[in-house]
Structures are given as structure tokens and as C-alpha cells.
């Protein structure tokens, strides 16, 4: 919710602003502990990122998405701890970032 970075922050401190993203698709390779993000920008260009390339992935607070699903806040990890028995059943697969329609340009 921080206004200074409504973005995906990468490990090198570069960022991809949410305002430039159309959708994010997530895949969870069954034999790996790192999710993959397929980021489609508004202009149609696509980047595929490993979750461990996001800022903070090497710290104690690993990257994750928070979402409200059916009125309940849920956390979706993007890095799987080594001692986990596999990816959780409830996984986030796609985020569609919807923008409000542009205003009429007239103020009252």
C-alpha cells in the first residue's frame, strides 16, 4: 500500500510500476522452490522473472502476494521454504490489474 512504490521491486532496485502492468501470471514448478512470474505490460511486452529476483528474496521476509479472496485476506508465498512438503493447494495463478476508466477531463 505504500504510495512510493506501487510496483514490483527487483533485487537491483529497479522497478516495474503496477500502472504499466496489464497482468501477472504465476507458475509453480513442482520440483522447484521458486515461483515464476510472467509479467505482461500494457504495451504487450512480456518479461519472465523468477521470484528470487525480487527485492528482499534473500532476506527473512520472502516475496509474497496478499489478496482478498471471498472476503478473507490470504497470503500467497512465491518462495517455498526448504522444509515444506510442496506448494500449497490454494495458489494464486493470475492477477489482472484493472484501471478505472479515464475521466471526462471536465471538472465541476
PDB file of C-alpha atoms in Angstrom:
ATOM      1  CA  UNK A   1       0.000   0.000   0.000  1.00  0.00           C
ATOM      2  CA  UNK A   2       2.961   2.313   0.088  1.00  0.00           C
ATOM      3  CA  UNK A   3       2.472   5.029  -2.446  1.00  0.00           C
ATOM      4  CA  UNK A   4       6.193   5.471  -3.094  1.00  0.00           C
ATOM      5  CA  UNK A   5       6.383   2.047  -4.739  1.00  0.00           C
ATOM      6  CA  UNK A   6       3.261   0.546  -6.234  1.00  0.00           C
ATOM      7  CA  UNK A   7       5.474  -1.754  -8.194  1.00  0.00           C
ATOM      8  CA  UNK A   8       7.415  -4.969  -8.450  1.00  0.00           C
ATOM      9  CA  UNK A   9      10.786  -4.042  -6.975  1.00  0.00           C
ATOM     10  CA  UNK A  10      13.668  -6.097  -8.351  1.00  0.00           C
ATOM     11  CA  UNK A  11      16.815  -7.103  -6.473  1.00  0.00           C
ATOM     12  CA  UNK A  12      18.875  -4.414  -8.258  1.00  0.00           C
ATOM     13  CA  UNK A  13      16.344  -1.783  -7.039  1.00  0.00           C
ATOM     14  CA  UNK A  14      14.876  -1.284 -10.489  1.00  0.00           C
ATOM     15  CA  UNK A  15      11.104  -1.473 -10.587  1.00  0.00           C
ATOM     16  CA  UNK A  16       8.157  -2.274 -12.811  1.00  0.00           C
ATOM     17  CA  UNK A  17       5.274   0.021 -11.907  1.00  0.00           C
ATOM     18  CA  UNK A  18       1.830  -1.542 -11.484  1.00  0.00           C
ATOM     19  CA  UNK A  19       0.467   1.267 -13.670  1.00  0.00           C
ATOM     20  CA  UNK A  20       2.493  -0.231 -16.557  1.00  0.00           C
ATOM     21  CA  UNK A  21       1.376  -3.839 -15.961  1.00  0.00           C
ATOM     22  CA  UNK A  22      -1.689  -5.487 -17.500  1.00  0.00           C
ATOM     23  CA  UNK A  23      -1.399  -8.877 -15.797  1.00  0.00           C
ATOM     24  CA  UNK A  24       0.910 -11.155 -13.823  1.00  0.00           C
ATOM     25  CA  UNK A  25       0.710 -14.924 -14.267  1.00  0.00           C
ATOM     26  CA  UNK A  26       2.316 -17.217 -11.720  1.00  0.00           C
ATOM     27  CA  UNK A  27       3.637 -20.731 -12.231  1.00  0.00           C
ATOM     28  CA  UNK A  28       4.901 -23.027  -9.510  1.00  0.00           C
ATOM     29  CA  UNK A  29       7.331 -25.650 -10.847  1.00  0.00           C
ATOM     30  CA  UNK A  30       6.606 -28.850  -8.867  1.00  0.00           C
ATOM     31  CA  UNK A  31      10.251 -29.776  -8.334  1.00  0.00           C
ATOM     32  CA  UNK A  32      11.491 -26.238  -7.507  1.00  0.00           C
ATOM     33  CA  UNK A  33      11.101 -23.858  -4.583  1.00  0.00           C
ATOM     34  CA  UNK A  34      10.883 -20.646  -6.655  1.00  0.00           C
ATOM     35  CA  UNK A  35       7.739 -19.423  -8.443  1.00  0.00           C
ATOM     36  CA  UNK A  36       7.959 -17.802 -11.879  1.00  0.00           C
ATOM     37  CA  UNK A  37       6.201 -14.546 -12.738  1.00  0.00           C
ATOM     38  CA  UNK A  38       5.156 -13.806 -16.303  1.00  0.00           C
ATOM     39  CA  UNK A  39       4.595 -10.040 -16.366  1.00  0.00           C
ATOM     40  CA  UNK A  40       2.622  -8.647 -19.315  1.00  0.00           C
ATOM     41  CA  UNK A  41       2.908  -4.908 -19.639  1.00  0.00           C
ATOM     42  CA  UNK A  42       0.212  -2.631 -21.057  1.00  0.00           C
ATOM     43  CA  UNK A  43       2.101  -2.327 -24.357  1.00  0.00           C
ATOM     44  CA  UNK A  44       2.065  -6.138 -24.756  1.00  0.00           C
ATOM     45  CA  UNK A  45       5.714  -6.791 -23.899  1.00  0.00           C
ATOM     46  CA  UNK A  46       6.361  -9.765 -21.631  1.00  0.00           C
ATOM     47  CA  UNK A  47       9.028 -10.439 -19.016  1.00  0.00           C
ATOM     48  CA  UNK A  48       9.526 -13.725 -17.207  1.00  0.00           C
ATOM     49  CA  UNK A  49      11.021 -13.334 -13.745  1.00  0.00           C
ATOM     50  CA  UNK A  50      11.994 -15.758 -11.031  1.00  0.00           C
ATOM     51  CA  UNK A  51      10.548 -14.819  -7.645  1.00  0.00           C
ATOM     52  CA  UNK A  52      14.043 -14.843  -6.162  1.00  0.00           C
ATOM     53  CA  UNK A  53      14.940 -11.908  -8.442  1.00  0.00           C
ATOM     54  CA  UNK A  54      12.514  -9.686  -6.488  1.00  0.00           C
ATOM     55  CA  UNK A  55      13.818  -7.348  -3.811  1.00  0.00           C
ATOM     56  CA  UNK A  56      14.106  -8.970  -0.398  1.00  0.00           C
ATOM     57  CA  UNK A  57      14.080 -12.539  -1.678  1.00  0.00           C
ATOM     58  CA  UNK A  58      17.326 -13.251   0.135  1.00  0.00           C
ATOM     59  CA  UNK A  59      16.099 -11.686   3.404  1.00  0.00           C
ATOM     60  CA  UNK A  60      13.964 -13.280   6.067  1.00  0.00           C
ATOM     61  CA  UNK A  61      10.758 -11.823   4.588  1.00  0.00           C
ATOM     62  CA  UNK A  62      10.444 -13.598   1.238  1.00  0.00           C
ATOM     63  CA  UNK A  63       8.343 -12.131  -1.621  1.00  0.00           C
ATOM     64  CA  UNK A  64       4.626 -12.871  -1.490  1.00  0.00           C
ATOM     65  CA  UNK A  65       1.312 -11.536  -2.706  1.00  0.00           C
ATOM     66  CA  UNK A  66      -1.532 -10.656  -0.392  1.00  0.00           C
ATOM     67  CA  UNK A  67      -5.062 -10.763  -1.778  1.00  0.00           C
ATOM     68  CA  UNK A  68      -8.621 -10.729  -0.524  1.00  0.00           C
ATOM     69  CA  UNK A  69     -10.399 -13.862  -1.702  1.00  0.00           C
ATOM     70  CA  UNK A  70     -14.086 -14.253  -0.859  1.00  0.00           C
ATOM     71  CA  UNK A  71     -13.786 -11.593   1.824  1.00  0.00           C
ATOM     72  CA  UNK A  72     -10.768 -13.194   3.522  1.00  0.00           C
ATOM     73  CA  UNK A  73      -7.196 -11.855   3.336  1.00  0.00           C
ATOM     74  CA  UNK A  74      -4.813 -14.550   2.165  1.00  0.00           C
ATOM     75  CA  UNK A  75      -1.066 -14.721   1.723  1.00  0.00           C
ATOM     76  CA  UNK A  76       0.455 -16.429  -1.328  1.00  0.00           C
ATOM     77  CA  UNK A  77       4.179 -17.226  -0.971  1.00  0.00           C
ATOM     78  CA  UNK A  78       6.422 -17.060  -4.018  1.00  0.00           C
ATOM     79  CA  UNK A  79       9.354 -18.879  -2.411  1.00  0.00           C
ATOM     80  CA  UNK A  80       8.833 -22.258  -0.798  1.00  0.00           C
ATOM     81  CA  UNK A  81      10.735 -22.994   2.417  1.00  0.00           C
ATOM     82  CA  UNK A  82      13.129 -25.943   2.167  1.00  0.00           C
ATOM     83  CA  UNK A  83      11.250 -27.928   4.810  1.00  0.00           C
ATOM     84  CA  UNK A  84       7.829 -27.527   3.138  1.00  0.00           C
ATOM     85  CA  UNK A  85       6.279 -30.591   1.544  1.00  0.00           C
ATOM     86  CA  UNK A  86       5.417 -28.821  -1.707  1.00  0.00           C
ATOM     87  CA  UNK A  87       3.417 -25.869  -2.942  1.00  0.00           C
ATOM     88  CA  UNK A  88       0.120 -25.240  -1.112  1.00  0.00           C
ATOM     89  CA  UNK A  89      -3.065 -26.345  -2.859  1.00  0.00           C
ATOM     90  CA  UNK A  90      -4.561 -22.848  -2.851  1.00  0.00           C
ATOM     91  CA  UNK A  91      -2.289 -20.901  -5.182  1.00  0.00           C
ATOM     92  CA  UNK A  92      -2.585 -17.574  -6.917  1.00  0.00           C
ATOM     93  CA  UNK A  93      -2.406 -18.074 -10.692  1.00  0.00           C
ATOM     94  CA  UNK A  94      -3.179 -14.723 -12.283  1.00  0.00           C
ATOM     95  CA  UNK A  95      -3.510 -11.074 -11.304  1.00  0.00           C
ATOM     96  CA  UNK A  96      -5.378  -8.769 -13.655  1.00  0.00           C
ATOM     97  CA  UNK A  97      -4.674  -5.135 -12.904  1.00  0.00           C
ATOM     98  CA  UNK A  98      -7.747  -3.123 -13.820  1.00  0.00           C
ATOM     99  CA  UNK A  99      -7.592   0.635 -14.223  1.00  0.00           C
ATOM    100  CA  UNK A 100     -10.539   2.956 -13.717  1.00  0.00           C
ATOM    101  CA  UNK A 101     -11.847   4.474 -16.951  1.00  0.00           C
ATOM    102  CA  UNK A 102     -10.317   7.861 -17.767  1.00  0.00           C
ATOM    103  CA  UNK A 103     -12.249  10.862 -16.520  1.00  0.00           C
ATOM    104  CA  UNK A 104     -14.097  13.157 -18.860  1.00  0.00           C
ATOM    105  CA  UNK A 105     -11.476  15.849 -18.264  1.00  0.00           C
ATOM    106  CA  UNK A 106     -14.108  18.313 -17.092  1.00  0.00           C
ATOM    107  CA  UNK A 107     -14.184  19.448 -13.504  1.00  0.00           C
ATOM    108  CA  UNK A 108     -17.220  20.749 -11.758  1.00  0.00           C
TER     109      UNK A 108
END
